[in-house]
Every structure is written in C-alpha cells, then in structure tokens.
mmCIF file of C-alpha atoms in Angstrom:
data_model
loop_
_atom_site.group_PDB
_atom_site.id
_atom_site.type_symbol
_atom_site.label_atom_id
_atom_site.label_comp_id
_atom_site.label_asym_id
_atom_site.label_seq_id
_atom_site.Cartn_x
_atom_site.Cartn_y
_atom_site.Cartn_z
ATOM 1 C CA MET A 1 43.543 89.903 15.152
ATOM 2 C CA LYS A 2 41.504 91.812 17.645
ATOM 3 C CA SER A 3 40.636 88.708 19.553
ATOM 4 C CA ARG A 4 44.287 87.667 19.618
ATOM 5 C CA SER A 5 45.266 90.987 21.115
ATOM 6 C CA ALA A 6 42.531 90.752 23.698
ATOM 7 C CA PHE A 7 43.711 87.289 24.579
ATOM 8 C CA ALA A 8 47.265 88.526 25.009
ATOM 9 C CA ALA A 9 46.042 91.291 27.274
ATOM 10 C CA PHE A 10 44.059 88.752 29.234
ATOM 11 C CA LEU A 11 47.122 86.555 29.615
ATOM 12 C CA SER A 12 49.126 89.545 30.814
ATOM 13 C CA LEU A 13 46.500 90.281 33.403
ATOM 14 C CA VAL A 14 46.453 86.671 34.560
ATOM 15 C CA PHE A 15 50.240 86.676 34.773
ATOM 16 C CA ALA A 16 50.279 89.936 36.710
ATOM 17 C CA ALA A 17 47.589 88.666 39.041
ATOM 18 C CA ALA A 18 49.532 85.453 39.609
ATOM 19 C CA LEU A 19 52.663 87.454 40.270
ATOM 20 C CA LEU A 20 50.840 89.652 42.764
ATOM 21 C CA ALA A 21 49.326 86.624 44.455
ATOM 22 C CA GLY A 22 52.764 85.039 44.665
ATOM 23 C CA CYS A 23 54.186 88.153 46.212
ATOM 24 C CA ALA A 24 51.341 88.317 48.679
ATOM 25 C CA ASN A 25 51.969 84.708 49.577
ATOM 26 C CA GLN A 26 55.615 85.500 50.404
ATOM 27 C CA MET A 27 54.969 88.782 52.188
ATOM 28 C CA GLU A 28 53.471 87.219 55.307
ATOM 29 C CA PRO A 29 56.286 84.662 55.828
ATOM 30 C CA ALA A 30 58.832 87.415 55.249
ATOM 31 C CA LYS A 31 57.087 89.665 57.746
ATOM 32 C CA LYS A 32 56.938 86.846 60.279
ATOM 33 C CA ALA A 33 60.621 86.065 59.762
ATOM 34 C CA ILE A 34 61.528 89.653 60.565
ATOM 35 C CA THR A 35 59.246 89.656 63.612
ATOM 36 C CA ASP A 36 60.852 86.457 64.871
ATOM 37 C CA ILE A 37 64.324 87.937 64.535
ATOM 38 C CA GLU A 38 63.241 91.098 66.361
ATOM 39 C CA ALA A 39 61.778 88.975 69.137
ATOM 40 C CA ALA A 40 64.982 86.963 69.469
ATOM 41 C CA LEU A 41 67.013 90.169 69.555
ATOM 42 C CA SER A 42 64.749 91.605 72.208
ATOM 43 C CA ALA A 43 64.868 88.374 74.244
ATOM 44 C CA ALA A 44 68.661 88.615 74.398
ATOM 45 C CA GLY A 45 68.034 91.560 76.720
ATOM 46 C CA PRO A 46 70.349 94.253 78.041
ATOM 47 C CA ASP A 47 73.032 91.714 78.951
ATOM 48 C CA ALA A 48 73.637 91.130 75.247
ATOM 49 C CA ALA A 49 74.118 94.843 74.615
ATOM 50 C CA LYS A 50 76.489 95.019 77.574
ATOM 51 C CA TYR A 51 78.536 91.852 77.120
ATOM 52 C CA VAL A 52 78.403 91.089 73.366
ATOM 53 C CA PRO A 53 77.792 94.508 71.776
ATOM 54 C CA ASP A 54 79.613 93.591 68.567
ATOM 55 C CA GLN A 55 77.380 90.584 68.006
ATOM 56 C CA VAL A 56 74.264 92.650 68.749
ATOM 57 C CA GLN A 57 75.472 95.280 66.320
ATOM 58 C CA ALA A 58 76.020 92.651 63.624
ATOM 59 C CA VAL A 59 72.509 91.240 64.045
ATOM 60 C CA THR A 60 70.940 94.715 64.168
ATOM 61 C CA SER A 61 72.734 95.751 61.032
ATOM 62 C CA GLN A 62 71.672 92.627 59.120
ATOM 63 C CA LEU A 63 68.142 93.047 60.398
ATOM 64 C CA SER A 64 68.091 96.573 58.949
ATOM 65 C CA ASP A 65 69.196 95.152 55.604
ATOM 66 C CA LEU A 66 66.429 92.598 55.810
ATOM 67 C CA LYS A 67 63.846 95.295 56.537
ATOM 68 C CA MET A 68 65.127 97.258 53.586
ATOM 69 C CA LYS A 69 64.629 94.219 51.368
ATOM 70 C CA PHE A 70 61.146 93.851 52.777
ATOM 71 C CA ASP A 71 60.364 97.495 51.975
ATOM 72 C CA GLN A 72 61.622 96.860 48.455
ATOM 73 C CA LYS A 73 59.240 93.903 48.329
ATOM 74 C CA ASP A 74 62.104 91.448 47.991
ATOM 75 C CA PHE A 75 60.253 88.965 50.160
ATOM 76 C CA LYS A 76 62.065 86.063 48.606
ATOM 77 C CA GLY A 77 65.377 87.592 49.614
ATOM 78 C CA VAL A 78 64.079 88.180 53.149
ATOM 79 C CA ILE A 79 62.902 84.608 53.471
ATOM 80 C CA ALA A 80 66.199 83.290 52.142
ATOM 81 C CA ALA A 81 68.354 85.304 54.532
ATOM 82 C CA ALA A 82 66.138 85.184 57.613
ATOM 83 C CA PRO A 83 66.895 81.685 59.011
ATOM 84 C CA ALA A 84 70.620 82.315 59.376
ATOM 85 C CA LEU A 85 70.006 85.680 60.990
ATOM 86 C CA LEU A 86 67.379 84.195 63.302
ATOM 87 C CA THR A 87 69.912 81.584 64.448
ATOM 88 C CA GLN A 88 72.429 84.373 65.029
ATOM 89 C CA ALA A 89 69.881 86.410 67.024
ATOM 90 C CA GLN A 90 68.824 83.396 69.087
ATOM 91 C CA ALA A 91 72.471 82.704 69.951
ATOM 92 C CA LEU A 92 72.888 86.177 71.443
ATOM 93 C CA ALA A 93 71.356 85.276 74.801
ATOM 94 C CA GLY A 94 73.712 82.326 75.236
ATOM 95 C CA SER A 95 76.754 84.326 74.168
ATOM 96 C CA ALA A 96 75.772 87.145 76.511
ATOM 97 C CA GLY A 97 75.333 84.688 79.382
ATOM 98 C CA SER A 98 78.772 83.175 78.810
ATOM 99 C CA ALA A 99 80.399 86.577 78.445
ATOM 100 C CA LYS A 100 78.667 87.797 81.592
ATOM 101 C CA GLN A 101 79.851 84.762 83.511
ATOM 102 C CA ALA A 102 83.411 85.287 82.297
ATOM 103 C CA ALA A 103 83.290 88.993 83.180
ATOM 104 C CA GLU A 104 81.956 88.222 86.645
ATOM 105 C CA ALA A 105 84.645 85.603 87.196
ATOM 106 C CA ALA A 106 87.325 88.060 86.085
ATOM 107 C CA HIS A 107 85.883 90.719 88.380
ATOM 108 C CA ALA A 108 85.826 88.294 91.303
ATOM 109 C CA ALA A 109 89.434 87.308 90.630
ATOM 110 C CA ALA A 110 90.497 90.962 90.429
ATOM 111 C CA LEU A 111 88.673 91.727 93.661
ATOM 112 C CA GLN A 112 90.319 88.774 95.340
ATOM 113 C CA ALA A 113 93.749 89.988 94.234
ATOM 114 C CA LEU A 114 92.993 93.518 95.463
ATOM 115 C CA THR A 115 91.743 92.158 98.776
ATOM 116 C CA ALA A 116 94.935 90.144 99.216
ATOM 117 C CA GLU A 117 97.006 93.253 98.430
ATOM 118 C CA TRP A 118 94.981 95.317 100.862
ATOM 119 C CA THR A 119 95.345 92.686 103.574
ATOM 120 C CA ALA A 120 99.120 92.729 103.212
ATOM 121 C CA LEU A 121 99.380 96.514 103.060
ATOM 122 C CA SER A 122 96.982 97.127 105.924
ATOM 123 C CA ALA A 123 98.892 94.627 108.058
ATOM 124 C CA SER A 124 102.183 96.493 107.684
ATOM 125 C CA LEU A 125 101.576 100.159 106.913
ATOM 126 C CA PRO A 126 100.135 101.319 110.243
ATOM 127 C CA ALA A 127 103.192 99.863 111.984
ATOM 128 C CA ALA A 128 105.509 101.561 109.495
ATOM 129 C CA VAL A 129 103.815 104.930 109.934
ATOM 130 C CA SER A 130 103.811 104.500 113.683
ATOM 131 C CA ALA A 131 107.548 103.686 113.734
ATOM 132 C CA ILE A 132 108.327 106.722 111.597
ATOM 133 C CA GLU A 133 106.137 108.943 113.745
ATOM 134 C CA SER A 134 107.811 107.691 116.900
ATOM 135 C CA ARG A 135 111.261 108.438 115.483
ATOM 136 C CA VAL A 136 110.198 111.842 114.189
ATOM 137 C CA ASP A 137 108.771 112.707 117.616
ATOM 138 C CA VAL A 138 112.068 111.906 119.322
ATOM 139 C CA LEU A 139 114.207 113.596 116.673
ATOM 140 C CA SER A 140 112.039 116.704 116.913
ATOM 141 C CA LYS A 141 113.214 117.067 120.510
ATOM 142 C CA SER A 142 116.860 116.635 119.553
ATOM 143 C CA LYS A 143 119.133 119.664 119.894
ATOM 144 C CA LYS A 144 121.186 118.374 116.999
ATOM 145 C CA LEU A 145 120.216 115.926 114.298
ATOM 146 C CA PRO A 146 122.266 112.740 113.875
ATOM 147 C CA ALA A 147 125.131 112.810 111.389
ATOM 148 C CA ASN A 148 123.225 110.875 108.739
ATOM 149 C CA LEU A 149 120.274 113.291 108.680
ATOM 150 C CA ASP A 150 120.299 116.924 107.590
ATOM 151 C CA ALA A 151 117.579 119.443 108.374
ATOM 152 C CA ALA A 152 116.171 119.531 104.835
ATOM 153 C CA THR A 153 115.844 115.742 104.729
ATOM 154 C CA PHE A 154 114.227 115.739 108.148
ATOM 155 C CA ASP A 155 111.732 118.372 106.982
ATOM 156 C CA SER A 156 110.960 116.220 103.972
ATOM 157 C CA VAL A 157 110.454 113.192 106.242
ATOM 158 C CA LYS A 158 108.025 115.166 108.409
ATOM 159 C CA SER A 159 106.118 116.307 105.357
ATOM 160 C CA GLY A 160 106.087 112.756 103.942
ATOM 161 C CA LEU A 161 104.804 111.455 107.270
ATOM 162 C CA ALA A 162 101.937 113.952 107.276
ATOM 163 C CA ASP A 163 101.070 112.961 103.698
ATOM 164 C CA ALA A 164 101.247 109.264 104.552
ATOM 165 C CA LYS A 165 98.903 109.678 107.518
ATOM 166 C CA SER A 166 96.430 111.646 105.452
ATOM 167 C CA LEU A 167 96.568 109.158 102.575
ATOM 168 C CA TRP A 168 96.163 106.247 104.960
ATOM 169 C CA GLY A 169 92.994 107.855 106.322
ATOM 170 C CA GLN A 170 91.689 108.145 102.774
ATOM 171 C CA ALA A 171 92.681 104.555 102.007
ATOM 172 C CA THR A 172 90.838 103.115 105.006
ATOM 173 C CA ALA A 173 87.794 105.242 104.177
ATOM 174 C CA ALA A 174 87.829 103.935 100.600
ATOM 175 C CA GLN A 175 88.147 100.362 101.856
ATOM 176 C CA ALA A 176 85.267 100.878 104.293
ATOM 177 C CA ALA A 177 83.177 102.230 101.414
ATOM 178 C CA GLY A 178 83.909 99.096 99.408
ATOM 179 C CA ASN A 179 86.163 100.828 96.900
ATOM 180 C CA MET A 180 88.968 98.314 97.089
ATOM 181 C CA GLU A 181 90.745 99.519 93.969
ATOM 182 C CA GLN A 182 91.077 103.065 95.289
ATOM 183 C CA ALA A 183 91.988 101.781 98.752
ATOM 184 C CA VAL A 184 94.877 99.749 97.353
ATOM 185 C CA THR A 185 96.029 102.612 95.111
ATOM 186 C CA LEU A 186 96.127 104.986 98.081
ATOM 187 C CA ALA A 187 97.767 102.380 100.307
ATOM 188 C CA LYS A 188 100.530 101.952 97.728
ATOM 189 C CA GLN A 189 101.113 105.710 97.848
ATOM 190 C CA VAL A 190 101.359 105.470 101.626
ATOM 191 C CA LYS A 191 103.876 102.661 101.265
ATOM 192 C CA ALA A 192 106.001 104.717 98.873
ATOM 193 C CA LYS A 193 106.039 107.648 101.306
ATOM 194 C CA ALA A 194 106.726 105.391 104.273
ATOM 195 C CA ASP A 195 109.559 103.610 102.473
ATOM 196 C CA ALA A 196 111.119 106.954 101.538
ATOM 197 C CA ALA A 197 110.889 108.177 105.128
ATOM 198 C CA LEU A 198 112.316 104.942 106.533
ATOM 199 C CA THR A 199 115.254 105.160 104.155
ATOM 200 C CA ALA A 200 115.887 108.824 104.961
ATOM 201 C CA LEU A 201 115.835 108.052 108.685
ATOM 202 C CA GLY A 202 118.171 105.084 108.273
ATOM 203 C CA MET A 203 115.496 102.727 109.526
ATOM 204 C CA SER A 204 114.971 99.272 108.114
ATOM 205 C CA ALA A 205 112.039 96.942 107.833
ATOM 206 C CA GLY A 206 112.350 93.244 108.360
ATOM 207 C CA MET H 1 125.883 103.674 114.237
ATOM 208 C CA GLU H 2 124.141 100.769 112.753
ATOM 209 C CA GLU H 3 120.511 100.179 113.452
ATOM 210 C CA LYS H 4 119.543 96.656 112.716
ATOM 211 C CA LYS H 5 116.294 94.872 112.334
ATOM 212 C CA THR H 6 116.939 91.790 114.404
ATOM 213 C CA SER H 7 114.877 89.635 116.620
ATOM 214 C CA PRO H 8 114.475 91.029 120.123
ATOM 215 C CA GLY H 9 116.650 89.878 122.962
ATOM 216 C CA ALA H 10 115.453 87.876 125.902
ATOM 217 C CA SER H 11 112.476 89.440 127.561
ATOM 218 C CA SER H 12 111.338 89.111 131.120
ATOM 219 C CA PRO H 13 107.766 87.987 130.862
ATOM 220 C CA GLY H 14 107.425 87.870 134.621
ATOM 221 C CA ASN H 15 108.209 91.579 135.070
ATOM 222 C CA PRO H 16 105.432 94.111 134.820
ATOM 223 C CA THR H 17 106.201 96.391 131.897
ATOM 224 C CA PRO H 18 104.717 99.703 130.885
ATOM 225 C CA ALA H 19 102.371 99.633 127.926
ATOM 226 C CA GLN H 20 104.265 100.048 124.672
ATOM 227 C CA PRO H 21 103.535 99.232 121.060
ATOM 228 C CA ALA H 22 103.977 95.580 120.186
ATOM 229 C CA ASP H 23 107.138 94.742 118.290
ATOM 230 C CA ASN H 24 106.701 94.352 114.563
ATOM 231 C CA GLN H 25 108.729 94.357 111.379
ATOM 232 C CA TYR H 26 109.346 98.083 111.729
ATOM 233 C CA THR H 27 110.601 97.960 115.288
ATOM 234 C CA GLN H 28 114.195 99.183 115.184
ATOM 235 C CA TRP H 29 116.806 97.306 117.184
ATOM 236 C CA TYR H 30 120.325 98.151 118.269
ATOM 237 C CA GLU H 31 122.824 95.593 119.499
ATOM 238 C CA VAL H 32 124.914 96.904 122.359
ATOM 239 C CA LYS H 33 128.661 96.930 121.766
ATOM 240 C CA ALA H 34 131.523 97.209 124.220
ATOM 241 C CA GLY H 35 131.770 100.744 125.584
ATOM 242 C CA ASP H 36 128.191 101.685 124.710
ATOM 243 C CA THR H 37 125.980 103.616 127.067
ATOM 244 C CA LEU H 38 122.408 104.686 126.490
ATOM 245 C CA TRP H 39 123.712 108.243 126.230
ATOM 246 C CA LYS H 40 126.169 107.279 123.497
ATOM 247 C CA ILE H 41 123.539 105.303 121.650
ATOM 248 C CA ALA H 42 121.072 108.213 121.850
ATOM 249 C CA LYS H 43 123.802 110.552 120.633
ATOM 250 C CA GLN H 44 124.435 108.302 117.637
ATOM 251 C CA VAL H 45 120.810 107.634 116.785
ATOM 252 C CA TYR H 46 119.199 110.950 117.666
ATOM 253 C CA GLY H 47 122.185 113.290 117.570
ATOM 254 C CA ASP H 48 121.469 114.176 121.178
ATOM 255 C CA GLY H 49 122.582 112.021 124.125
ATOM 256 C CA SER H 50 120.132 113.669 126.475
ATOM 257 C CA LEU H 51 117.337 111.793 124.697
ATOM 258 C CA TYR H 52 118.607 108.465 126.087
ATOM 259 C CA ASN H 53 115.526 108.178 128.270
ATOM 260 C CA ASN H 54 113.433 107.433 125.163
ATOM 261 C CA ILE H 55 115.514 104.299 124.646
ATOM 262 C CA PHE H 56 115.353 103.386 128.301
ATOM 263 C CA LYS H 57 111.564 103.725 128.394
ATOM 264 C CA ALA H 58 111.182 101.623 125.242
ATOM 265 C CA ASN H 59 113.176 98.803 126.821
ATOM 266 C CA GLN H 60 111.843 98.664 130.348
ATOM 267 C CA ASP H 61 110.793 95.084 129.819
ATOM 268 C CA THR H 62 114.496 94.147 129.777
ATOM 269 C CA LEU H 63 116.180 97.165 131.386
ATOM 270 C CA SER H 64 115.674 98.131 134.999
ATOM 271 C CA ASP H 65 118.534 100.612 135.141
ATOM 272 C CA PRO H 66 119.650 102.858 132.281
ATOM 273 C CA ASP H 67 123.245 102.442 133.366
ATOM 274 C CA LYS H 68 123.154 98.668 133.184
ATOM 275 C CA ILE H 69 123.226 97.540 129.594
ATOM 276 C CA LYS H 70 125.087 94.475 128.422
ATOM 277 C CA VAL H 71 127.171 93.853 125.343
ATOM 278 C CA GLY H 72 125.111 91.896 122.857
ATOM 279 C CA GLN H 73 121.840 93.073 124.360
ATOM 280 C CA ARG H 74 119.293 94.173 121.814
ATOM 281 C CA LEU H 75 117.550 97.437 122.470
ATOM 282 C CA ARG H 76 114.491 98.893 120.832
ATOM 283 C CA ILE H 77 115.155 102.301 119.315
ATOM 284 C CA PRO H 78 111.917 104.266 119.100
#
C-alpha cells in the first residue's frame, strides 16, 4: 500500500514535471510571437499612427490581450492567436502608405483648386477695387450725389472700399506666405465687399 | 442714366494718349445719346455736371474736345 502511494506520488511529480516542461517549451515561441508583432507594429512607423490610427489601435489592443494571456501563462493561446495578429501588424505599413498617398493626392487636388480660385480672384479683384475707388474719388468731389445714391449708402460704400483694400492686402500677404486657403477665404470676402459696392454705385461688371 | 458694360468704341491708336488704367471688366461705359453733353452725363452719373472733366480725361484717347461727342460713342466713366 505504501509503495503504491509512493508510486502515485512519483507519477504526479513526473506529470507535473512534464507539464512544466511543456509550458516552458511553449513560452519561448509565445514570447517570440509577441516580439515579432511588436517589431511589425514599430516598423509601420509614425505614418501608420497618422494615416491608419484605427488599424493601429486595433492591433495595439489585440497585442495587449496577447500580452495578458502571456502573463497568465496561456502560451498556447498566444501562439494560436499570434499569426493572425502578426499578419495584421505587418499590413499596417502598406495600409499607411496607401492612405498617405491618397491623403497627399487629395491635398494636391485641393491645393490645385484653391490655386485656380486664387488665380481667378486675383485677376479680377484689383480691377474691381480700383474701379470702385476711382468712382468714389470722383463722387467725393461732387456737390450733390446722383439720384440713385444717398449719403448713407455712399458712406457704406466708402467703408466697404476701405475694408476691401485692407482685406486684399491681407489676402496677398497670405498668398505670399503660402497660405492659399486663407488667401482665398480673404479674397472671397473682398469680392463680397466689392460686389456690394459696385451694386450700390450702379456699376456693373462684364 | 444707364451705365453699361460694353466693349469700348473705336480708339485712335495713332494718337498719343495720357496714361490711364487699362480697360477691364470693371471699366464702366456710357453710350452717348442724342442731346447728351459731358456736363449732362456727369450730372447724371456723379450728380454734379462740373465734374465732366473726369469723363473727358478718361476718354482722351477718343476725345480731343469735351464739346465734341457723338451719338453712339462709348465713353469710359471713371
């Protein structure tokens, strides 16, 4: 009886040792799998974080789960889940590259559209402002305003002209500084003021 | 008075003209009608006939005398 019990204890020890050895055998591959995923994530670089943040977040989150499994010594679980996550992490660089390319193309197209808008506005607005200024200069010398223009409207035209000139200065400065978006926004404000003044003065643009 | 944006009338390229801004889409034009004078036009456009000289000066490429304007002639209105 005693020898049977000793044998059972021996078997338990052998089993436990085998179990431990098995675990140890799986720990290194699991650790390497995690390291590989981290390396792939790191290789994706800052472009991935900038252009595919959701995908980076998904990989990071799954990697945390994997590390948790590793800490819980679920090496088998780590090894089972790692290949898919590694593939996902390795795809990040490609996805980021494509997204970056698309973003750059969109930016270039937007810049091209802004440049075209600026070209059109800058070709016409100085002439509009100049025409308004010329008319305002003459009307300012008039002893009596024409029938279609009252004093309040004329004052508003003068004020609008001053605003338009100031805004145009800001627009050209923004364009010179390379801020095309702001330049076009300001130029559109100039156009609105110039159009209002032209209408108030009974002037037309062809 | 109706100010129109129309194409300019015949110019005299051979005549020396004082420097003035080039015509563009915002240049304002007036077509002379029967009975018009620069004074009357200035009175209509500016409210003050005495400012007719502004119109004369702006049209010296086609006008040599402020009293000699022709029906149908197109004048710049600064």
